[in-house]
Short mmCIF file of C-alpha atoms and ligand atoms in Angstrom, two decimals:
data_model
loop_
_atom_site.label_atom_id
_atom_site.label_comp_id
_atom_site.label_asym_id
_atom_site.label_seq_id
_atom_site.Cartn_x
_atom_site.Cartn_y
_atom_site.Cartn_z
CA MET A 1 -16.17 -1.69 7.22
CA SER A 2 -14.05 0.85 9.12
CA ALA A 3 -11.28 -0.19 11.49
CA GLN A 4 -11.53 0.38 15.21
CA ARG A 5 -11.10 4.07 16.16
CA ARG A 6 -7.57 5.10 17.07
CA ASP A 7 -7.81 8.21 19.26
CA ASP A 8 -4.20 7.68 20.35
CA VAL A 9 -2.96 8.21 16.78
CA ASP A 10 -2.64 11.48 14.85
CA ALA A 11 -2.18 11.61 11.07
CA VAL A 12 0.16 14.19 9.56
CA VAL A 13 0.03 14.75 5.80
CA LEU A 14 2.83 16.65 4.08
CA VAL A 15 1.33 18.78 1.34
CA GLY A 16 3.63 21.80 1.26
CA GLY A 17 5.80 20.96 -1.77
CA LYS A 18 5.83 23.12 -4.89
CA GLY A 19 5.27 20.16 -7.22
CA THR A 20 7.76 21.47 -9.79
CA ARG A 21 7.77 18.22 -11.76
CA LEU A 22 4.06 18.66 -12.43
CA ARG A 23 4.30 22.18 -13.75
CA PRO A 24 2.46 23.85 -15.33
CA LEU A 25 -0.50 22.12 -13.61
CA THR A 26 0.85 23.06 -10.18
CA LEU A 27 0.99 26.75 -11.07
CA SER A 28 -2.75 26.99 -10.40
CA ALA A 29 -3.17 24.34 -7.67
CA PRO A 30 -0.88 22.45 -5.32
CA LYS A 31 -0.21 18.86 -6.40
CA PRO A 32 -2.39 17.15 -3.74
CA MET A 33 -5.35 19.31 -4.88
CA LEU A 34 -5.15 18.33 -8.56
CA PRO A 35 -8.20 16.31 -9.65
CA THR A 36 -7.71 12.55 -9.87
CA ALA A 37 -10.72 10.42 -10.67
CA GLY A 38 -12.98 13.41 -10.13
CA VAL A 39 -11.79 14.70 -6.72
CA PRO A 40 -8.62 16.36 -5.40
CA PHE A 41 -6.00 13.65 -4.98
CA LEU A 42 -5.80 14.33 -1.24
CA THR A 43 -9.43 13.22 -0.82
CA HIS A 44 -8.45 9.63 -1.63
CA LEU A 45 -5.69 9.70 0.99
CA LEU A 46 -7.88 11.32 3.65
CA SER A 47 -10.57 8.71 3.08
CA ARG A 48 -7.99 5.94 3.64
CA ILE A 49 -6.87 7.59 6.88
CA LYS A 50 -10.48 7.80 8.04
CA ALA A 51 -11.04 4.15 7.10
CA ALA A 52 -8.03 3.19 9.28
CA GLY A 53 -9.85 4.69 12.29
CA VAL A 54 -7.74 7.85 12.60
CA ASP A 55 -9.84 11.04 12.80
CA HIS A 56 -7.38 13.78 13.78
CA VAL A 57 -5.39 14.90 10.74
CA ILE A 58 -2.88 17.74 10.52
CA LEU A 59 -1.98 19.08 7.08
CA GLY A 60 1.53 20.51 6.84
CA THR A 61 1.05 23.20 4.21
CA SER A 62 3.26 25.84 2.63
CA TYR A 63 2.85 26.35 -1.14
CA GLN A 64 -0.66 27.76 -1.83
CA ALA A 65 -1.62 26.87 1.74
CA GLU A 66 -5.06 28.53 1.65
CA VAL A 67 -6.31 26.25 -1.15
CA PHE A 68 -6.45 23.30 1.26
CA SER A 69 -8.44 24.97 4.03
CA GLU A 70 -10.83 26.59 1.53
CA TYR A 71 -11.70 23.16 0.14
CA PHE A 72 -11.59 20.85 3.17
CA GLY A 73 -12.46 23.30 5.98
CA ASP A 74 -12.59 21.57 9.36
CA GLY A 75 -12.83 18.15 7.69
CA ALA A 76 -16.35 17.44 8.94
CA SER A 77 -17.61 16.46 5.47
CA LEU A 78 -15.12 13.56 5.54
CA GLY A 79 -15.81 12.76 9.20
CA LEU A 80 -12.38 14.11 10.15
CA ASP A 81 -11.03 16.69 12.58
CA LEU A 82 -8.65 18.60 10.29
CA GLU A 83 -6.06 21.14 11.41
CA TYR A 84 -3.59 23.12 9.32
CA VAL A 85 -0.07 24.31 9.91
CA ILE A 86 1.41 26.85 7.49
CA GLU A 87 5.15 27.10 6.88
CA THR A 88 5.96 30.58 5.63
CA GLU A 89 9.23 29.14 4.26
CA PRO A 90 9.07 25.44 3.27
CA LEU A 91 10.75 23.40 6.01
CA GLY A 92 11.37 20.26 3.94
CA THR A 93 9.86 16.86 4.64
CA GLY A 94 11.51 16.50 8.09
CA GLY A 95 11.09 20.10 9.21
CA ALA A 96 7.41 19.91 8.32
CA ILE A 97 6.98 16.91 10.63
CA GLY A 98 8.77 18.59 13.57
CA ASN A 99 6.70 21.70 12.98
CA VAL A 100 3.41 20.00 13.91
CA ALA A 101 4.63 18.51 17.22
CA HIS A 102 2.61 21.02 19.27
CA LEU A 103 -0.66 19.81 17.70
CA LEU A 104 -0.21 16.10 18.39
CA ARG A 105 -2.77 14.65 20.79
CA GLY A 106 -1.68 11.00 21.00
CA SER A 107 1.48 9.01 21.51
CA THR A 108 1.85 7.97 17.88
CA ALA A 109 1.88 9.89 14.58
CA MET A 110 1.31 8.43 11.12
CA ILE A 111 3.07 10.56 8.54
CA PHE A 112 2.10 10.60 4.88
CA ASN A 113 3.71 12.11 1.81
CA GLY A 114 0.73 13.81 0.24
CA ASP A 115 1.37 12.54 -3.27
CA VAL A 116 1.51 8.78 -2.77
CA LEU A 117 -1.25 6.48 -3.96
CA SER A 118 -1.02 3.20 -2.13
CA GLY A 119 -2.90 0.15 -1.00
CA CYS A 120 -0.83 -0.21 2.17
CA ASP A 121 -2.87 -1.68 5.04
CA LEU A 122 -2.56 1.19 7.53
CA SER A 123 -3.91 -0.82 10.45
CA ALA A 124 -1.30 -3.52 9.81
CA LEU A 125 1.43 -0.84 9.56
CA LEU A 126 0.38 0.52 12.96
CA ALA A 127 0.23 -2.99 14.43
CA ARG A 128 3.76 -3.68 13.17
CA HIS A 129 5.01 -0.49 14.83
CA GLU A 130 3.35 -1.35 18.13
CA ARG A 131 4.46 -4.98 18.15
CA ALA A 132 8.08 -4.01 17.51
CA GLN A 133 7.92 -1.08 19.97
CA ALA A 134 9.77 0.84 17.28
CA ASP A 135 10.77 4.50 17.30
CA VAL A 136 9.91 4.73 13.61
CA THR A 137 8.24 2.23 11.29
CA LEU A 138 8.58 2.82 7.56
CA HIS A 139 6.30 1.44 4.90
CA LEU A 140 8.70 -0.19 2.42
CA THR A 141 7.36 -1.33 -0.91
CA LYS A 142 8.91 -3.86 -3.26
CA VAL A 143 9.35 -2.51 -6.80
CA SER A 144 10.27 -4.35 -9.98
CA ASP A 145 13.04 -1.91 -10.89
CA PRO A 146 14.62 -0.48 -7.72
CA ARG A 147 17.50 1.20 -9.64
CA ALA A 148 15.48 4.40 -9.96
CA PHE A 149 15.10 4.73 -6.16
CA GLY A 150 17.16 4.85 -3.01
CA CYS A 151 16.59 1.56 -1.21
CA VAL A 152 16.10 0.50 2.40
CA PRO A 153 17.49 -2.91 3.40
CA THR A 154 16.26 -4.67 6.56
CA ASP A 155 17.68 -7.55 8.64
CA PRO A 156 15.76 -10.82 9.19
CA ASP A 157 13.90 -9.23 12.13
CA GLY A 158 12.76 -6.35 9.94
CA ARG A 159 15.10 -3.73 11.44
CA VAL A 160 16.30 -1.14 8.96
CA THR A 161 20.05 -1.50 8.35
CA GLY A 162 20.69 1.43 6.02
CA PHE A 163 19.37 4.15 3.73
CA LEU A 164 21.14 3.65 0.42
CA GLU A 165 21.39 6.05 -2.52
CA LYS A 166 20.31 5.05 -6.05
CA ASP A 167 22.49 2.23 -7.31
CA PRO A 168 22.71 0.43 -10.69
CA ASP A 169 22.94 -2.85 -8.76
CA PRO A 170 20.77 -2.38 -5.63
CA VAL A 171 21.09 -4.82 -2.71
CA THR A 172 17.31 -4.96 -2.18
CA ASP A 173 14.09 -4.22 -4.05
CA GLN A 174 12.58 -2.48 -0.97
CA ILE A 175 12.13 1.27 -1.26
CA ASN A 176 10.85 3.97 1.07
CA ALA A 177 7.16 4.25 0.19
CA GLY A 178 6.59 7.63 1.89
CA THR A 179 4.36 6.56 4.80
CA TYR A 180 5.78 6.29 8.31
CA VAL A 181 4.77 5.79 11.93
CA PHE A 182 6.70 7.91 14.45
CA THR A 183 6.56 7.97 18.21
CA ARG A 184 5.69 11.39 19.52
CA GLU A 185 9.21 11.65 21.03
CA VAL A 186 10.79 11.26 17.61
CA VAL A 187 8.55 13.98 16.15
CA GLU A 188 9.54 16.26 19.03
CA SER A 189 13.26 15.58 18.48
CA ILE A 190 13.31 17.05 14.95
CA PRO A 191 14.96 20.48 14.92
CA VAL A 192 12.51 23.30 14.25
CA GLY A 193 12.92 26.55 12.38
CA ARG A 194 15.17 25.31 9.57
CA PRO A 195 14.69 23.03 6.57
CA VAL A 196 15.27 19.34 7.33
CA SER A 197 14.93 16.40 4.94
CA VAL A 198 13.42 13.35 6.62
CA GLU A 199 14.97 11.04 4.03
CA ARG A 200 18.46 12.51 3.95
CA GLU A 201 18.86 13.82 7.49
CA THR A 202 16.35 12.51 10.06
CA PHE A 203 16.34 8.82 9.12
CA PRO A 204 20.14 8.39 8.72
CA GLN A 205 20.75 10.25 12.00
CA LEU A 206 18.22 8.12 13.87
CA LEU A 207 19.86 4.97 12.53
CA GLU A 208 23.30 6.26 13.49
CA SER A 209 22.09 6.98 17.03
CA GLY A 210 20.86 3.40 17.50
CA ALA A 211 17.14 4.16 17.34
CA MET A 212 14.82 1.29 16.46
CA LEU A 213 13.76 1.74 12.84
CA VAL A 214 11.59 -1.03 11.48
CA GLY A 215 10.36 -1.79 7.98
CA TYR A 216 6.81 -2.87 7.16
CA VAL A 217 7.27 -4.50 3.77
CA ASP A 218 4.51 -5.21 1.28
CA SER A 219 3.94 -5.27 -2.44
CA THR A 220 0.42 -3.88 -2.69
CA TYR A 221 -0.44 -1.09 -5.12
CA TRP A 222 2.00 1.83 -4.84
CA ARG A 223 2.72 4.86 -7.00
CA ASP A 224 4.26 8.26 -6.33
CA LEU A 225 2.25 10.78 -8.37
CA GLY A 226 5.07 13.32 -8.63
CA LYS A 227 5.65 13.04 -12.39
CA PRO A 228 3.08 13.71 -15.13
CA SER A 229 3.17 10.15 -16.49
CA ASP A 230 2.61 8.75 -12.98
CA PHE A 231 -0.12 11.28 -12.26
CA ALA A 232 -2.06 10.21 -15.37
CA ALA A 233 -1.42 6.52 -14.68
CA GLY A 234 -2.40 6.82 -10.99
CA SER A 235 -5.63 8.57 -11.87
CA ALA A 236 -6.40 5.91 -14.50
CA ASP A 237 -5.71 3.14 -11.98
CA LEU A 238 -8.16 4.76 -9.55
CA VAL A 239 -10.84 4.98 -12.23
CA ARG A 240 -10.31 1.32 -13.22
CA GLY A 241 -10.32 0.19 -9.59
CA LEU A 242 -6.72 -1.04 -9.70
CA ALA A 243 -5.73 1.47 -7.01
CA PRO A 244 -7.91 1.36 -3.90
CA SER A 245 -10.02 4.35 -2.87
CA ALA A 246 -13.06 4.39 -0.62
CA VAL A 247 -14.22 7.51 -2.49
CA LEU A 248 -14.89 5.57 -5.69
CA ALA A 249 -16.43 2.44 -4.24
CA GLY A 250 -18.69 0.84 -6.84
CA ARG A 251 -18.04 3.50 -9.50
CA THR A 252 -15.01 2.10 -11.28
CA GLY A 253 -14.74 1.30 -14.99
CA GLU A 254 -12.96 2.22 -18.21
CA ALA A 255 -13.85 5.91 -17.91
CA LEU A 256 -15.32 8.35 -15.42
CA VAL A 257 -17.38 11.15 -16.95
CA LEU A 258 -18.42 13.95 -14.59
CA GLU A 259 -21.48 16.17 -14.85
CA GLY A 260 -22.37 18.48 -17.71
CA CYS A 261 -20.26 16.90 -20.47
CA ALA A 262 -21.11 16.66 -24.15
CA ILE A 263 -19.59 13.45 -25.49
CA ALA A 264 -20.13 12.46 -29.14
CA PRO A 265 -21.73 9.00 -29.41
CA ASP A 266 -18.84 7.68 -31.48
CA ALA A 267 -16.06 9.06 -29.27
CA THR A 268 -13.99 6.47 -27.36
CA LEU A 269 -13.11 7.01 -23.71
CA THR A 270 -11.06 4.21 -22.22
CA GLY A 271 -8.05 3.11 -20.16
CA GLY A 272 -9.29 4.81 -16.98
CA THR A 273 -9.81 8.24 -18.52
CA THR A 274 -11.46 10.94 -16.41
CA VAL A 275 -13.53 13.57 -18.20
CA GLY A 276 -14.00 16.59 -15.93
CA ARG A 277 -17.14 18.66 -15.45
CA GLY A 278 -18.48 20.44 -18.52
CA CYS A 279 -16.04 18.93 -21.03
CA THR A 280 -16.73 18.40 -24.72
CA VAL A 281 -15.39 15.43 -26.69
CA GLY A 282 -16.08 15.49 -30.43
CA SER A 283 -16.96 12.85 -32.99
CA GLY A 284 -14.44 10.04 -33.43
CA ALA A 285 -12.10 11.41 -30.78
CA VAL A 286 -10.23 8.81 -28.74
CA VAL A 287 -9.06 9.48 -25.17
CA ILE A 288 -7.04 6.74 -23.44
CA GLY A 289 -5.65 6.69 -19.87
CA SER A 290 -5.84 10.48 -19.60
CA VAL A 291 -7.23 13.19 -17.35
CA LEU A 292 -9.30 16.02 -18.84
CA PHE A 293 -9.73 18.80 -16.28
CA ASP A 294 -13.04 20.68 -16.09
CA GLY A 295 -14.17 22.48 -19.22
CA ALA A 296 -11.60 20.91 -21.57
CA VAL A 297 -12.59 20.58 -25.21
CA VAL A 298 -11.35 17.76 -27.44
CA ALA A 299 -12.34 18.34 -31.04
CA ALA A 300 -13.40 15.67 -33.53
CA GLY A 301 -10.84 13.05 -34.46
CA ALA A 302 -8.28 14.05 -31.85
CA ARG A 303 -6.41 11.25 -30.11
CA ILE A 304 -5.13 11.70 -26.54
CA THR A 305 -3.15 9.03 -24.71
CA ASP A 306 -1.62 9.03 -21.18
CA SER A 307 -1.88 12.83 -20.96
CA ILE A 308 -3.30 15.57 -18.76
CA VAL A 309 -5.33 18.38 -20.30
CA GLY A 310 -5.78 21.46 -18.09
CA THR A 311 -8.93 23.39 -17.23
CA ASP A 312 -10.70 24.93 -20.25
CA ALA A 313 -7.88 23.89 -22.60
CA ARG A 314 -8.81 23.08 -26.20
CA ILE A 315 -7.37 20.36 -28.40
CA GLY A 316 -7.96 20.90 -32.12
CA GLU A 317 -9.37 18.48 -34.68
CA GLY A 318 -7.18 15.54 -35.55
CA SER A 319 -4.41 16.44 -33.11
CA VAL A 320 -2.44 13.62 -31.50
CA LEU A 321 -1.17 13.88 -27.91
CA CYS A 322 0.78 11.18 -26.11
CA ASP A 323 2.35 11.52 -22.63
CA VAL A 324 2.04 15.32 -22.49
CA VAL A 325 0.73 18.03 -20.18
CA ILE A 326 -1.44 20.84 -21.52
CA GLY A 327 -1.77 23.89 -19.27
CA ASP A 328 -5.05 25.56 -18.36
CA ARG A 329 -6.76 27.45 -21.21
CA ALA A 330 -4.05 26.53 -23.75
CA ARG A 331 -5.23 26.26 -27.35
CA ILE A 332 -3.81 23.46 -29.50
CA GLY A 333 -4.60 23.88 -33.20
CA ARG A 334 -5.64 21.17 -35.67
CA ASN A 335 -3.41 18.25 -36.63
CA VAL A 336 -0.73 19.07 -34.11
CA GLU A 337 1.37 16.21 -32.79
CA LEU A 338 2.66 16.50 -29.21
CA LEU A 339 4.68 13.65 -27.79
CA ALA A 340 6.89 12.21 -25.07
CA GLY A 341 6.92 14.64 -22.18
CA ALA A 342 6.05 17.85 -24.06
CA ARG A 343 4.41 20.51 -21.87
CA VAL A 344 2.35 23.43 -23.03
CA TRP A 345 2.08 26.37 -20.63
CA PRO A 346 -1.27 27.95 -19.69
CA GLU A 347 -2.87 30.24 -22.29
CA VAL A 348 -0.34 29.28 -24.98
CA GLU A 349 -1.73 28.89 -28.51
CA LEU A 350 -0.17 26.40 -30.93
CA PRO A 351 -1.07 26.97 -34.57
CA ASP A 352 -2.71 24.42 -36.88
CA GLY A 353 -1.02 21.83 -38.85
CA GLY A 354 1.62 19.21 -39.15
CA VAL A 355 3.67 20.48 -36.21
CA ARG A 356 5.44 17.92 -34.11
CA PHE A 357 6.70 18.74 -30.64
CA SER A 358 8.31 16.39 -28.19
CA ALA A 359 10.53 16.78 -25.17
CA ASP A 360 13.17 14.69 -23.51
CA ARG A 361 12.02 13.29 -20.23
P1 GTP B 1 8.65 18.30 -6.83
O1 GTP B 1 8.97 19.76 -6.72
O2 GTP B 1 8.07 17.97 -8.17
O3 GTP B 1 9.77 17.38 -6.44
O4 GTP B 1 7.44 17.97 -5.81
P2 GTP B 1 7.29 18.28 -4.25
O5 GTP B 1 7.62 19.72 -4.01
O6 GTP B 1 5.90 17.87 -3.87
O7 GTP B 1 8.37 17.40 -3.53
P3 GTP B 1 8.32 15.85 -3.17
O8 GTP B 1 7.56 15.11 -4.23
O9 GTP B 1 9.70 15.39 -2.89
O10 GTP B 1 7.52 15.88 -1.81
C1 GTP B 1 6.99 14.73 -1.19
C2 GTP B 1 5.81 15.16 -0.34
O11 GTP B 1 6.27 16.04 0.69
C3 GTP B 1 4.76 15.93 -1.11
O12 GTP B 1 3.50 15.53 -0.64
C4 GTP B 1 5.07 17.39 -0.79
O13 GTP B 1 3.88 18.19 -0.79
C5 GTP B 1 5.64 17.30 0.61
N1 GTP B 1 6.67 18.33 0.85
C6 GTP B 1 7.84 18.49 0.19
N2 GTP B 1 8.52 19.53 0.71
C7 GTP B 1 7.77 20.02 1.73
C8 GTP B 1 7.93 21.11 2.65
O14 GTP B 1 8.93 21.85 2.64
N3 GTP B 1 6.94 21.32 3.57
C9 GTP B 1 5.82 20.53 3.61
N4 GTP B 1 4.88 20.81 4.52
N5 GTP B 1 5.62 19.52 2.74
C10 GTP B 1 6.59 19.26 1.81
#
């Protein structure tokens, strides 16, 4: 059931990044448009925004801006009123927020990093912001290993006390989860016309100036899909129903196979694998926790784990792939072994046989 409508709230989704960590997949599409569990990743996020009762959504675009409007149009198919802002030069995560101020209609803006998959209760986040009468409320998530992240401590009342850099011995396990609620005044106070980082500039300055920054802490599902391994894992979690998405309601399982595929009866598809439209998977092939983009071909006996295979790419017989990214239309020969962060660029052809490639992460 949808939450009560919130006409006083605008959603702003930041989707203008270049997605360099996901290259080469982001050479042909911006990161939020890459297919996860059968639809562009952004669809899952937009459906959560809609379910929280917020209909007016502004996409802050820059890199490959036109791809978004061509796919989502005015948002009517999702029941949304979608608007687009294009930055000719990327303005950074803070500059992108300030840049949409003129399109806000309400008193409150929910801001989303466009590459976060999360189960955060958006209505509860908004309620926390309103109850505290905060200037900014940040979704903070508790992670098991906070050393890899900057962390955000709060006092017993939930007020943010600092924005700390990565630390081998962090003082808290709470990290910035990339979803915020801003008052309209705070959005309007961000300098325009130059790049600004919300994490490194806007938040520390607001804290310094005595603004009321509040944390909404939870430990529901959360994953930033910026890296290939997280992208594959996030997609698999959607398919298996571990990550929430209204788009997939009732269709979760060990694998999601889209239309027009030819799958050998003895092939194994598991671990939340998505098989895109028109793919072929040959006899005895095993695909685990991976994403095959449309038209990919996996020949007999190949084994693919935790990997992403680009559009119309071909994996040869008996090849073994683990934690790798294969670019669109690449051709991997037979019995090739590709491991641990290896990336193959679009159109590249790797010859048959006994070759082993891996890359440091
Ligand atoms: P990497 O290059 O791999 O770090 O990815 P990224 O460019 O997406 O950067 P990052 O993951 O730090 O960005 C977090 C979110 O903010 C993503 O949803 C980006 O699309 C978005 N973003 C980052 N920089 C900008 C920008 O300059 N303008 C806009 N509009 N969005 C941005």
